[in-house]
PDB file of C-alpha atoms in Angstrom:
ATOM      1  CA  UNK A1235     233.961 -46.937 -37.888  1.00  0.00           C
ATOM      2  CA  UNK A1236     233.463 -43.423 -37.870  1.00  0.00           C
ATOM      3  CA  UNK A1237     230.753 -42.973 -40.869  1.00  0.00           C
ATOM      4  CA  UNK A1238     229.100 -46.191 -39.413  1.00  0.00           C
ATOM      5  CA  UNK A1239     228.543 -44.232 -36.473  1.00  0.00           C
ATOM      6  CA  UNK A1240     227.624 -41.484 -38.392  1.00  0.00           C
ATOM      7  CA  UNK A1241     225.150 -43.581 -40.130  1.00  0.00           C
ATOM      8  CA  UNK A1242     223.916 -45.477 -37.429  1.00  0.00           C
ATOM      9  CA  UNK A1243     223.106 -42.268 -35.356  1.00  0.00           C
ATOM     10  CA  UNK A1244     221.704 -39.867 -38.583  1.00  0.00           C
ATOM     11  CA  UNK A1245     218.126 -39.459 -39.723  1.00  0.00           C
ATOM     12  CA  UNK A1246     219.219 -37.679 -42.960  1.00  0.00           C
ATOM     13  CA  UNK A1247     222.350 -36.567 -44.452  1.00  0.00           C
ATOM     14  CA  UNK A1248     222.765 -33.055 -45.872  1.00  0.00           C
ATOM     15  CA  UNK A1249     226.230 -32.256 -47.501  1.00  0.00           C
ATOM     16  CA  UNK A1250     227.065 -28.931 -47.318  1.00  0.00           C
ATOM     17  CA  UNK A1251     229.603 -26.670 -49.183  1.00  0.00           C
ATOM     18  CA  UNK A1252     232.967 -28.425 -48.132  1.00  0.00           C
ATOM     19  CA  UNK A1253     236.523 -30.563 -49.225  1.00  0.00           C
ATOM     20  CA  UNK A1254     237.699 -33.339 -50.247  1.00  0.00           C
ATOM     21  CA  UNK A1255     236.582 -34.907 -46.686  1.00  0.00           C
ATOM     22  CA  UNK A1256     232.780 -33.960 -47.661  1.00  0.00           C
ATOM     23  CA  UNK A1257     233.045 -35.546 -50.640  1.00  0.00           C
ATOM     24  CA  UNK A1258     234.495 -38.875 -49.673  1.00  0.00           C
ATOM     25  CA  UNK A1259     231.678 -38.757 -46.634  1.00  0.00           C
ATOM     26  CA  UNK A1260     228.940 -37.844 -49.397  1.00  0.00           C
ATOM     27  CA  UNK A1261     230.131 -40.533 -51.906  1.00  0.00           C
ATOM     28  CA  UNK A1262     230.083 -42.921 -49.388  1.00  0.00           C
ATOM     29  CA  UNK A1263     226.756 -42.937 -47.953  1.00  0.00           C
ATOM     30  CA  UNK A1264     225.137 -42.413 -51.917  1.00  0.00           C
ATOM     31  CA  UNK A1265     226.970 -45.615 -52.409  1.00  0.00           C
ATOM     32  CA  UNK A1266     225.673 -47.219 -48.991  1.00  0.00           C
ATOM     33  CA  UNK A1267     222.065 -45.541 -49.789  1.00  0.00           C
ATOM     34  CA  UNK A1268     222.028 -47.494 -52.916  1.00  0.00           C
ATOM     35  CA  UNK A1269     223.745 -50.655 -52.358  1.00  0.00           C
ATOM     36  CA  UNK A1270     220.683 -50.399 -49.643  1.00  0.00           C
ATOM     37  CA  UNK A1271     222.663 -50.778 -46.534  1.00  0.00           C
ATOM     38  CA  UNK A1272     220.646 -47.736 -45.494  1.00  0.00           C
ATOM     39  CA  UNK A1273     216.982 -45.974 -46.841  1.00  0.00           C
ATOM     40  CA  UNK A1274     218.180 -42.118 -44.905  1.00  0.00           C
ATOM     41  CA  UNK A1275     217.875 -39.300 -47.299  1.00  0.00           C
ATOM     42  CA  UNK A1276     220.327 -37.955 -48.504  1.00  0.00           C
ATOM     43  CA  UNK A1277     220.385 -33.993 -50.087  1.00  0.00           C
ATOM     44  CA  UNK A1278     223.432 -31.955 -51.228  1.00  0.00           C
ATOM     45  CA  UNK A1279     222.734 -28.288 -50.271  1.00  0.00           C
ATOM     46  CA  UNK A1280     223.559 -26.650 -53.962  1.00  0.00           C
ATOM     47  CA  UNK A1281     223.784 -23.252 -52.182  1.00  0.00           C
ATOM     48  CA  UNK A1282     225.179 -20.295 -54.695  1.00  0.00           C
ATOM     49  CA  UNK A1283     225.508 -23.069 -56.723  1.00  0.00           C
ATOM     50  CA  UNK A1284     228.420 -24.311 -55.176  1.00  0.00           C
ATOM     51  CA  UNK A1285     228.130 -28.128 -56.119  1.00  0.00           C
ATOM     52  CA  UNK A1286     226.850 -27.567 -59.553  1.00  0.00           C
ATOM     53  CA  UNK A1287     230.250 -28.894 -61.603  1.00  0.00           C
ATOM     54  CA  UNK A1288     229.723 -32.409 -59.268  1.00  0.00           C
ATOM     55  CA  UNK A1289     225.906 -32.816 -60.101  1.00  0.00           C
ATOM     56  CA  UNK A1290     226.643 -32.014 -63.603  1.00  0.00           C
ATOM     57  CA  UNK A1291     229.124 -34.851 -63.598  1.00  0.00           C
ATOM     58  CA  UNK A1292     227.200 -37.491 -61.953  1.00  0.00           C
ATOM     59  CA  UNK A1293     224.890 -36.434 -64.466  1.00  0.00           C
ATOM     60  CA  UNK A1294     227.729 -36.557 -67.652  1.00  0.00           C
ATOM     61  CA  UNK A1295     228.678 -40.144 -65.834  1.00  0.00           C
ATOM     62  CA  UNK A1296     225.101 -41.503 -66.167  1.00  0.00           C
ATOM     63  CA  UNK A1297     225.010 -39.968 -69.576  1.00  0.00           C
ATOM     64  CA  UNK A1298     227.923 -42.321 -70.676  1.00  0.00           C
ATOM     65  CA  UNK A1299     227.113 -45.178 -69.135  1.00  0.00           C
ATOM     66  CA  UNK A1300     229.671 -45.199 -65.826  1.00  0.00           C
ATOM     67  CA  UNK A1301     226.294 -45.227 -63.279  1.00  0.00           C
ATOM     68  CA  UNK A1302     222.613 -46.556 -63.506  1.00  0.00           C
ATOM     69  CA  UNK A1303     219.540 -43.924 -63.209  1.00  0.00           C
ATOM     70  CA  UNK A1304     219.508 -45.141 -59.332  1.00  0.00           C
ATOM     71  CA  UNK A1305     222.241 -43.762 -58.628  1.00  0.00           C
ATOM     72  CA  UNK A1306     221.572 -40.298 -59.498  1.00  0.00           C
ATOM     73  CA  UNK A1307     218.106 -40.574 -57.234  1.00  0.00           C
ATOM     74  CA  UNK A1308     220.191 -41.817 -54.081  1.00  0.00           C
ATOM     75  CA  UNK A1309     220.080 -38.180 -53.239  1.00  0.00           C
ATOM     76  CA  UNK A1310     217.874 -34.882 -53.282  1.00  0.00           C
ATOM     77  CA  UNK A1311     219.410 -31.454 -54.002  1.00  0.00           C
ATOM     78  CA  UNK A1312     218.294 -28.121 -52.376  1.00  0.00           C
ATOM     79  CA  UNK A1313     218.797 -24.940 -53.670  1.00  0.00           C
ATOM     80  CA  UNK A1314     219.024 -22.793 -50.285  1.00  0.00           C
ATOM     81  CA  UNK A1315     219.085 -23.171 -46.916  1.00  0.00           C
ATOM     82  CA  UNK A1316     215.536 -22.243 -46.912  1.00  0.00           C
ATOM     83  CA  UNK A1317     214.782 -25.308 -48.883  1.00  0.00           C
ATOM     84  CA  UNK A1318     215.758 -28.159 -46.664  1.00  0.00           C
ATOM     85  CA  UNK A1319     213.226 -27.649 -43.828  1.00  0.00           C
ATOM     86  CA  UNK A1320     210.476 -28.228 -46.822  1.00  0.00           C
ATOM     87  CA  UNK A1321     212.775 -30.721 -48.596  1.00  0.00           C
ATOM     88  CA  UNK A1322     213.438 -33.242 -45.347  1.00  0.00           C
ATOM     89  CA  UNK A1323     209.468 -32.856 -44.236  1.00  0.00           C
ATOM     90  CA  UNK A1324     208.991 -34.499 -47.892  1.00  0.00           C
ATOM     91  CA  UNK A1325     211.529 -37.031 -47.634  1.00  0.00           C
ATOM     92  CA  UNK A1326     211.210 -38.259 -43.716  1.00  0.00           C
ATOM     93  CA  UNK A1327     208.124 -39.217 -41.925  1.00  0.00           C
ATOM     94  CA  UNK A1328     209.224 -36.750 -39.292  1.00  0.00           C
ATOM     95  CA  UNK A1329     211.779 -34.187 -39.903  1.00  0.00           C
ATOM     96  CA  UNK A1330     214.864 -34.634 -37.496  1.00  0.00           C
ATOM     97  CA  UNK A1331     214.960 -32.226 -34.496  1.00  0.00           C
ATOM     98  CA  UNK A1332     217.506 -30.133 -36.264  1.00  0.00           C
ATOM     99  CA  UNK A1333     214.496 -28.818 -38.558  1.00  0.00           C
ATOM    100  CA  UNK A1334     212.073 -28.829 -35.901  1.00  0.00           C
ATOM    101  CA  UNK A1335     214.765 -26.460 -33.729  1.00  0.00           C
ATOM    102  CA  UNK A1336     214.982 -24.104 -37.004  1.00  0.00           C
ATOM    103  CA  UNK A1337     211.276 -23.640 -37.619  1.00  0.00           C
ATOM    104  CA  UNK A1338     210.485 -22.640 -33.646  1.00  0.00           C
ATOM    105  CA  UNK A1339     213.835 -20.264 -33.653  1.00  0.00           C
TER     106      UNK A1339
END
């Protein structure tokens, strides 16, 4: 009920550096994005390189067959923090008023 919610009330999802309980959130709506119960963006924020080993395993699983191509481009990756203003412009029709906040501050 709660990631429905979350879902319901989100104009893009960015996973940050986090746990097990940001991964299971992050799988989840990849999953959702593709089985198209939702079309919200969705970008892992690869910052220091933190979630390098996991996008070099989706990419290993779609290497061997585990996942289709779509899966791998149900989400967006930025590099820095100073990325995703840029990143969610590109991928939204208007950028959620968390970016908007940012670029006035």
């Amino acid at each position: 009920e709660r990631k429905a919610l979350m879902c319901e009330l989100s104009d893009v999802f960015v996973a940050l550096p986090g746990g097990f309980g940001t991964l299971d959130e992050l799988f989840e709506i990849i999953v959702w994005r593709y089985l198209k119960l939702h079309d919200k963006p969705v970008i892992i924020l690869n910052e220091g390189g933190y979630w390098t080993k996991l996008l070099e395993l989706a990419d290993h699983i779609q290497h061997e067959g585990f996942a289709h191509e779509g899966h791998r481009r149900s989400f967006s990756v930025a590099h820095s923090v100073e990325e995703l203003p840029a990143l969610v412009r590109a991928l939204t029709a208007r950028p959620p008023a968390l970016a908007l906040i940012k670029e006035r501050i």
